């Protein structure tokens, strides 16, 4: 079983919809990262969380440490949000990040 | 882009040849990482460096070596390229160890081994 599971794997939404991407993990962590990767492009860090909630523009990330779960929300989705969203966790006491397989989001006009 | 440049961006090479990928940063960050990204897998760590001449293996290090002779450059070498090393390679940097700060990634290098 993967240590980091994302759902859904693929998501298609209409422009303007509210989107939620989920990340569950099975290990103790010190931080969780949400990353964005556009087709053919590099990887951009969106958030790093160790507790609570963070907001940047239309993006909101939450984490529940007790339940080992994080969500990434996109409000008023737009076609430019189409990308792969990747969850990554840093295990407690480790230098390494463990990545989920990503969620491919397509937002249709 | 946090001052990370990967080169080359694309490369096609033949099986059995050595290949070196370069990651260059202008941020003077101490920690640098090489990952590979393959369909059906998340990003996987190949090697990382925590300072000049200080490197360690990641989970998929077989067939790869690294060197860091200067803070700004981290080189990944495929000693004898195989088709299984066809992948997209990403370099990443972070200011502190364990990436408990924001992570910055390069644009990736698409390597095809034929």
PDB file of C-alpha atoms in Angstrom:
ATOM      1  CA  UNK A   1       0.000   0.000   0.000  1.00  0.00           C
ATOM      2  CA  UNK A   2       1.333   3.423  -0.902  1.00  0.00           C
ATOM      3  CA  UNK A   3       2.140   5.688   2.014  1.00  0.00           C
ATOM      4  CA  UNK A   4       0.440   8.611   0.238  1.00  0.00           C
ATOM      5  CA  UNK A   5      -2.856   8.122  -1.549  1.00  0.00           C
ATOM      6  CA  UNK A   6      -4.602  10.789  -3.577  1.00  0.00           C
ATOM      7  CA  UNK A   7      -8.175  10.844  -4.812  1.00  0.00           C
ATOM      8  CA  UNK A   8      -9.512  11.175  -7.334  1.00  0.00           C
ATOM      9  CA  UNK A   9      -6.837  10.203  -9.866  1.00  0.00           C
ATOM     10  CA  UNK A  10      -8.600  12.181 -12.582  1.00  0.00           C
ATOM     11  CA  UNK A  11     -11.124  14.973 -12.249  1.00  0.00           C
ATOM     12  CA  UNK A  12     -13.021  16.919 -14.879  1.00  0.00           C
ATOM     13  CA  UNK A  13     -14.926  20.023 -13.837  1.00  0.00           C
ATOM     14  CA  UNK A  14     -16.856  22.814 -15.455  1.00  0.00           C
ATOM     15  CA  UNK A  15     -15.467  26.296 -15.164  1.00  0.00           C
ATOM     16  CA  UNK A  16     -16.675  27.922 -11.969  1.00  0.00           C
ATOM     17  CA  UNK A  17     -17.106  24.708  -9.997  1.00  0.00           C
ATOM     18  CA  UNK A  18     -15.704  24.174  -6.503  1.00  0.00           C
ATOM     19  CA  UNK A  19     -13.078  21.437  -6.577  1.00  0.00           C
ATOM     20  CA  UNK A  20     -11.706  19.219  -3.825  1.00  0.00           C
ATOM     21  CA  UNK A  21      -8.684  16.947  -4.096  1.00  0.00           C
ATOM     22  CA  UNK A  22      -7.919  14.612  -1.215  1.00  0.00           C
ATOM     23  CA  UNK A  23      -4.695  13.224   0.194  1.00  0.00           C
ATOM     24  CA  UNK A  24      -4.445  10.506   2.839  1.00  0.00           C
ATOM     25  CA  UNK A  25      -1.213   9.252   4.337  1.00  0.00           C
ATOM     26  CA  UNK A  26      -0.306   6.415   6.642  1.00  0.00           C
ATOM     27  CA  UNK A  27       2.881   7.596   8.342  1.00  0.00           C
ATOM     28  CA  UNK A  28       3.771  10.198  10.930  1.00  0.00           C
ATOM     29  CA  UNK A  29       4.713  13.441   9.251  1.00  0.00           C
ATOM     30  CA  UNK A  30       6.268  16.768  10.065  1.00  0.00           C
ATOM     31  CA  UNK A  31       4.896  18.560   6.989  1.00  0.00           C
ATOM     32  CA  UNK A  32       2.698  18.080   3.947  1.00  0.00           C
ATOM     33  CA  UNK A  33       3.189  19.811   0.609  1.00  0.00           C
ATOM     34  CA  UNK A  34       0.790  20.509  -2.242  1.00  0.00           C
ATOM     35  CA  UNK A  35       2.434  20.934  -5.630  1.00  0.00           C
ATOM     36  CA  UNK A  36       1.133  21.862  -9.077  1.00  0.00           C
ATOM     37  CA  UNK A  37       2.450  20.614 -12.403  1.00  0.00           C
ATOM     38  CA  UNK A  38       1.180  21.999 -15.703  1.00  0.00           C
ATOM     39  CA  UNK A  39       1.398  19.782 -18.819  1.00  0.00           C
ATOM     40  CA  UNK A  40       4.984  19.639 -20.009  1.00  0.00           C
ATOM     41  CA  UNK A  41       5.972  22.018 -17.278  1.00  0.00           C
ATOM     42  CA  UNK A  42       7.875  22.205 -14.092  1.00  0.00           C
ATOM     43  CA  UNK A  43       6.592  21.660 -10.585  1.00  0.00           C
ATOM     44  CA  UNK A  44       5.490  24.562  -8.435  1.00  0.00           C
ATOM     45  CA  UNK A  45       5.008  24.508  -4.689  1.00  0.00           C
ATOM     46  CA  UNK A  46       1.543  25.698  -3.673  1.00  0.00           C
ATOM     47  CA  UNK A  47       1.468  25.084   0.066  1.00  0.00           C
ATOM     48  CA  UNK A  48       3.401  23.572   2.903  1.00  0.00           C
ATOM     49  CA  UNK A  49       1.287  22.633   5.923  1.00  0.00           C
ATOM     50  CA  UNK A  50       1.984  21.207   9.330  1.00  0.00           C
ATOM     51  CA  UNK A  51      -1.401  22.038  10.842  1.00  0.00           C
ATOM     52  CA  UNK A  52      -4.659  23.858  10.192  1.00  0.00           C
ATOM     53  CA  UNK A  53      -5.433  25.684   7.014  1.00  0.00           C
ATOM     54  CA  UNK A  54      -3.762  27.960   4.472  1.00  0.00           C
ATOM     55  CA  UNK A  55      -5.282  30.117   1.738  1.00  0.00           C
ATOM     56  CA  UNK A  56      -3.729  31.676  -1.336  1.00  0.00           C
ATOM     57  CA  UNK A  57      -6.082  33.354  -3.760  1.00  0.00           C
ATOM     58  CA  UNK A  58      -8.665  30.775  -4.853  1.00  0.00           C
ATOM     59  CA  UNK A  59      -6.705  27.884  -3.375  1.00  0.00           C
ATOM     60  CA  UNK A  60      -7.258  26.556   0.137  1.00  0.00           C
ATOM     61  CA  UNK A  61      -5.361  23.710   1.770  1.00  0.00           C
ATOM     62  CA  UNK A  62      -6.363  22.012   5.006  1.00  0.00           C
ATOM     63  CA  UNK A  63      -4.801  19.273   7.065  1.00  0.00           C
ATOM     64  CA  UNK A  64      -6.120  17.071   9.859  1.00  0.00           C
ATOM     65  CA  UNK A  65      -3.124  15.524  11.564  1.00  0.00           C
ATOM     66  CA  UNK A  66      -5.189  13.169  13.740  1.00  0.00           C
ATOM     67  CA  UNK A  67      -7.014  11.747  10.734  1.00  0.00           C
ATOM     68  CA  UNK A  68      -3.886  11.802   8.508  1.00  0.00           C
ATOM     69  CA  UNK A  69      -5.764  13.624   5.791  1.00  0.00           C
ATOM     70  CA  UNK A  70      -5.377  16.788   3.764  1.00  0.00           C
ATOM     71  CA  UNK A  71      -7.554  18.476   1.171  1.00  0.00           C
ATOM     72  CA  UNK A  72      -6.845  20.997  -1.539  1.00  0.00           C
ATOM     73  CA  UNK A  73      -9.804  23.133  -2.566  1.00  0.00           C
ATOM     74  CA  UNK A  74     -10.099  25.360  -5.614  1.00  0.00           C
ATOM     75  CA  UNK A  75     -12.920  27.873  -5.620  1.00  0.00           C
ATOM     76  CA  UNK A  76     -14.383  29.295  -8.842  1.00  0.00           C
ATOM     77  CA  UNK A  77     -12.273  26.956 -10.975  1.00  0.00           C
ATOM     78  CA  UNK A  78     -10.844  28.210 -14.265  1.00  0.00           C
ATOM     79  CA  UNK A  79      -9.358  26.415 -17.275  1.00  0.00           C
ATOM     80  CA  UNK A  80      -5.907  27.689 -16.286  1.00  0.00           C
ATOM     81  CA  UNK A  81      -6.221  25.550 -13.136  1.00  0.00           C
ATOM     82  CA  UNK A  82      -5.949  22.464 -15.355  1.00  0.00           C
ATOM     83  CA  UNK A  83      -2.860  20.667 -14.114  1.00  0.00           C
ATOM     84  CA  UNK A  84      -1.677  17.726 -12.072  1.00  0.00           C
ATOM     85  CA  UNK A  85      -1.838  18.355  -8.329  1.00  0.00           C
ATOM     86  CA  UNK A  86       0.601  16.398  -6.217  1.00  0.00           C
ATOM     87  CA  UNK A  87       0.546  15.745  -2.496  1.00  0.00           C
ATOM     88  CA  UNK A  88       3.858  15.019  -0.762  1.00  0.00           C
ATOM     89  CA  UNK A  89       4.623  14.268   2.875  1.00  0.00           C
ATOM     90  CA  UNK A  90       7.779  14.574   4.870  1.00  0.00           C
ATOM     91  CA  UNK A  91       8.008  11.713   7.285  1.00  0.00           C
ATOM     92  CA  UNK A  92       8.961  12.606  10.831  1.00  0.00           C
ATOM     93  CA  UNK A  93      12.726  12.440  11.231  1.00  0.00           C
ATOM     94  CA  UNK A  94      13.394  12.014   7.512  1.00  0.00           C
ATOM     95  CA  UNK A  95      14.970  14.269   4.935  1.00  0.00           C
ATOM     96  CA  UNK A  96      12.944  12.691   2.194  1.00  0.00           C
ATOM     97  CA  UNK A  97       9.585  13.554   0.693  1.00  0.00           C
ATOM     98  CA  UNK A  98       7.161  10.791  -0.256  1.00  0.00           C
ATOM     99  CA  UNK A  99       4.889  11.722  -3.121  1.00  0.00           C
ATOM    100  CA  UNK A 100       1.393  10.735  -4.133  1.00  0.00           C
ATOM    101  CA  UNK A 101       0.793   9.796  -7.751  1.00  0.00           C
ATOM    102  CA  UNK A 102      -1.030  13.029  -8.466  1.00  0.00           C
ATOM    103  CA  UNK A 103      -4.532  14.105  -9.433  1.00  0.00           C
ATOM    104  CA  UNK A 104      -5.046  15.249 -13.010  1.00  0.00           C
ATOM    105  CA  UNK A 105      -7.541  18.111 -13.107  1.00  0.00           C
ATOM    106  CA  UNK A 106      -9.173  19.325 -16.296  1.00  0.00           C
ATOM    107  CA  UNK A 107     -11.393  22.395 -16.127  1.00  0.00           C
ATOM    108  CA  UNK A 108     -13.641  22.810 -19.142  1.00  0.00           C
ATOM    109  CA  UNK A 109     -14.855  26.265 -20.218  1.00  0.00           C
TER     110      UNK A 109
ATOM    111  CA  UNK B   1      11.452  29.834 -10.738  1.00  0.00           C
ATOM    112  CA  UNK B   2      13.687  30.235  -7.659  1.00  0.00           C
ATOM    113  CA  UNK B   3      16.798  30.335  -9.802  1.00  0.00           C
ATOM    114  CA  UNK B   4      17.003  26.659 -10.744  1.00  0.00           C
ATOM    115  CA  UNK B   5      18.159  25.666 -14.191  1.00  0.00           C
ATOM    116  CA  UNK B   6      18.314  22.120 -15.485  1.00  0.00           C
ATOM    117  CA  UNK B   7      20.290  21.173 -18.559  1.00  0.00           C
ATOM    118  CA  UNK B   8      19.727  19.737 -20.997  1.00  0.00           C
ATOM    119  CA  UNK B   9      15.933  20.001 -21.105  1.00  0.00           C
ATOM    120  CA  UNK B  10      15.644  17.117 -23.553  1.00  0.00           C
ATOM    121  CA  UNK B  11      18.058  14.345 -24.446  1.00  0.00           C
ATOM    122  CA  UNK B  12      17.974  11.169 -26.479  1.00  0.00           C
ATOM    123  CA  UNK B  13      20.807   8.753 -25.896  1.00  0.00           C
ATOM    124  CA  UNK B  14      21.729   5.205 -26.740  1.00  0.00           C
ATOM    125  CA  UNK B  15      21.751   2.280 -24.344  1.00  0.00           C
ATOM    126  CA  UNK B  16      25.104   1.842 -22.673  1.00  0.00           C
ATOM    127  CA  UNK B  17      26.292   5.431 -22.998  1.00  0.00           C
ATOM    128  CA  UNK B  18      27.020   7.643 -19.991  1.00  0.00           C
ATOM    129  CA  UNK B  19      24.803  10.670 -19.512  1.00  0.00           C
ATOM    130  CA  UNK B  20      25.185  13.635 -17.176  1.00  0.00           C
ATOM    131  CA  UNK B  21      22.365  15.961 -16.196  1.00  0.00           C
ATOM    132  CA  UNK B  22      23.101  19.277 -14.575  1.00  0.00           C
ATOM    133  CA  UNK B  23      21.177  21.231 -11.976  1.00  0.00           C
ATOM    134  CA  UNK B  24      22.311  24.790 -11.330  1.00  0.00           C
ATOM    135  CA  UNK B  25      20.930  27.086  -8.635  1.00  0.00           C
ATOM    136  CA  UNK B  26      21.539  30.747  -7.889  1.00  0.00           C
ATOM    137  CA  UNK B  27      19.916  30.722  -4.419  1.00  0.00           C
ATOM    138  CA  UNK B  28      22.855  29.338  -2.439  1.00  0.00           C
ATOM    139  CA  UNK B  29      20.546  26.715  -0.896  1.00  0.00           C
ATOM    140  CA  UNK B  30      22.296  23.941   0.956  1.00  0.00           C
ATOM    141  CA  UNK B  31      20.027  21.036   0.018  1.00  0.00           C
ATOM    142  CA  UNK B  32      19.603  19.725  -3.502  1.00  0.00           C
ATOM    143  CA  UNK B  33      17.701  16.689  -4.751  1.00  0.00           C
ATOM    144  CA  UNK B  34      17.312  14.624  -7.904  1.00  0.00           C
ATOM    145  CA  UNK B  35      13.961  12.920  -8.566  1.00  0.00           C
ATOM    146  CA  UNK B  36      12.571  10.893 -11.418  1.00  0.00           C
ATOM    147  CA  UNK B  37       8.960  10.977 -12.493  1.00  0.00           C
ATOM    148  CA  UNK B  38       7.357   8.030 -14.273  1.00  0.00           C
ATOM    149  CA  UNK B  39       3.744   7.258 -15.225  1.00  0.00           C
ATOM    150  CA  UNK B  40       1.988   5.338 -12.467  1.00  0.00           C
ATOM    151  CA  UNK B  41       4.545   6.388  -9.879  1.00  0.00           C
ATOM    152  CA  UNK B  42       4.929   9.453  -7.780  1.00  0.00           C
ATOM    153  CA  UNK B  43       8.163  11.360  -7.877  1.00  0.00           C
ATOM    154  CA  UNK B  44      10.927   9.168  -6.498  1.00  0.00           C
ATOM    155  CA  UNK B  45      14.154  10.334  -4.925  1.00  0.00           C
ATOM    156  CA  UNK B  46      17.358   9.253  -6.643  1.00  0.00           C
ATOM    157  CA  UNK B  47      20.049  11.068  -4.657  1.00  0.00           C
ATOM    158  CA  UNK B  48      20.308  14.169  -2.552  1.00  0.00           C
ATOM    159  CA  UNK B  49      23.009  16.495  -1.294  1.00  0.00           C
ATOM    160  CA  UNK B  50      23.242  18.350   1.986  1.00  0.00           C
ATOM    161  CA  UNK B  51      26.369  20.301   1.157  1.00  0.00           C
ATOM    162  CA  UNK B  52      29.432  20.428  -1.061  1.00  0.00           C
ATOM    163  CA  UNK B  53      30.779  16.900  -1.441  1.00  0.00           C
ATOM    164  CA  UNK B  54      28.054  15.596   0.911  1.00  0.00           C
ATOM    165  CA  UNK B  55      25.591  13.319  -0.846  1.00  0.00           C
ATOM    166  CA  UNK B  56      23.407  10.344  -0.001  1.00  0.00           C
ATOM    167  CA  UNK B  57      21.259   7.797  -1.781  1.00  0.00           C
ATOM    168  CA  UNK B  58      17.525   7.885  -2.240  1.00  0.00           C
ATOM    169  CA  UNK B  59      15.118   5.050  -2.883  1.00  0.00           C
ATOM    170  CA  UNK B  60      15.999   4.497  -6.578  1.00  0.00           C
ATOM    171  CA  UNK B  61      19.730   5.162  -6.683  1.00  0.00           C
ATOM    172  CA  UNK B  62      20.919   2.039  -8.542  1.00  0.00           C
ATOM    173  CA  UNK B  63      22.597   2.977 -11.822  1.00  0.00           C
ATOM    174  CA  UNK B  64      23.007   6.621 -10.858  1.00  0.00           C
ATOM    175  CA  UNK B  65      25.785   8.636  -9.282  1.00  0.00           C
ATOM    176  CA  UNK B  66      25.961  12.285  -8.252  1.00  0.00           C
ATOM    177  CA  UNK B  67      28.549  14.914  -7.556  1.00  0.00           C
ATOM    178  CA  UNK B  68      28.490  18.312  -5.951  1.00  0.00           C
ATOM    179  CA  UNK B  69      31.790  20.164  -6.112  1.00  0.00           C
ATOM    180  CA  UNK B  70      30.201  23.621  -5.782  1.00  0.00           C
ATOM    181  CA  UNK B  71      27.167  24.818  -3.851  1.00  0.00           C
ATOM    182  CA  UNK B  72      25.401  25.862  -7.028  1.00  0.00           C
ATOM    183  CA  UNK B  73      25.812  22.698  -9.118  1.00  0.00           C
ATOM    184  CA  UNK B  74      24.480  19.178  -8.572  1.00  0.00           C
ATOM    185  CA  UNK B  75      25.244  16.680 -11.301  1.00  0.00           C
ATOM    186  CA  UNK B  76      23.422  13.412 -11.923  1.00  0.00           C
ATOM    187  CA  UNK B  77      25.254  10.780 -13.964  1.00  0.00           C
ATOM    188  CA  UNK B  78      23.809   7.664 -15.516  1.00  0.00           C
ATOM    189  CA  UNK B  79      26.895   5.531 -15.707  1.00  0.00           C
ATOM    190  CA  UNK B  80      25.588   3.265 -18.495  1.00  0.00           C
ATOM    191  CA  UNK B  81      22.123   4.313 -19.598  1.00  0.00           C
ATOM    192  CA  UNK B  82      19.387   1.679 -19.861  1.00  0.00           C
ATOM    193  CA  UNK B  83      15.883   1.880 -21.300  1.00  0.00           C
ATOM    194  CA  UNK B  84      14.461   1.682 -17.771  1.00  0.00           C
ATOM    195  CA  UNK B  85      16.069   5.051 -17.096  1.00  0.00           C
ATOM    196  CA  UNK B  86      13.894   6.734 -19.700  1.00  0.00           C
ATOM    197  CA  UNK B  87      12.084   9.240 -17.523  1.00  0.00           C
ATOM    198  CA  UNK B  88      11.602  12.871 -16.646  1.00  0.00           C
ATOM    199  CA  UNK B  89      14.188  14.038 -14.130  1.00  0.00           C
ATOM    200  CA  UNK B  90      13.571  16.885 -11.727  1.00  0.00           C
ATOM    201  CA  UNK B  91      16.025  18.742  -9.574  1.00  0.00           C
ATOM    202  CA  UNK B  92      14.797  20.404  -6.391  1.00  0.00           C
ATOM    203  CA  UNK B  93      16.326  22.652  -3.751  1.00  0.00           C
ATOM    204  CA  UNK B  94      15.444  23.699  -0.236  1.00  0.00           C
ATOM    205  CA  UNK B  95      17.004  26.068   2.209  1.00  0.00           C
ATOM    206  CA  UNK B  96      16.938  23.704   5.177  1.00  0.00           C
ATOM    207  CA  UNK B  97      17.219  20.001   5.609  1.00  0.00           C
ATOM    208  CA  UNK B  98      14.237  17.738   5.328  1.00  0.00           C
ATOM    209  CA  UNK B  99      12.482  20.219   3.084  1.00  0.00           C
ATOM    210  CA  UNK B 100      10.523  21.665   6.014  1.00  0.00           C
ATOM    211  CA  UNK B 101      10.515  24.818   4.035  1.00  0.00           C
ATOM    212  CA  UNK B 102       9.100  25.524   0.640  1.00  0.00           C
ATOM    213  CA  UNK B 103      10.520  23.261  -2.051  1.00  0.00           C
ATOM    214  CA  UNK B 104      11.607  24.671  -5.409  1.00  0.00           C
ATOM    215  CA  UNK B 105      11.759  22.485  -8.484  1.00  0.00           C
ATOM    216  CA  UNK B 106      13.458  22.837 -11.826  1.00  0.00           C
ATOM    217  CA  UNK B 107      11.647  22.555 -15.154  1.00  0.00           C
ATOM    218  CA  UNK B 108      12.650  18.950 -15.659  1.00  0.00           C
ATOM    219  CA  UNK B 109      14.812  17.046 -18.137  1.00  0.00           C
ATOM    220  CA  UNK B 110      13.132  14.551 -20.429  1.00  0.00           C
ATOM    221  CA  UNK B 111      15.572  11.700 -21.085  1.00  0.00           C
ATOM    222  CA  UNK B 112      14.926   8.994 -23.627  1.00  0.00           C
ATOM    223  CA  UNK B 113      17.229   5.974 -23.797  1.00  0.00           C
ATOM    224  CA  UNK B 114      16.922   4.067 -27.078  1.00  0.00           C
TER     225      UNK B 114
END
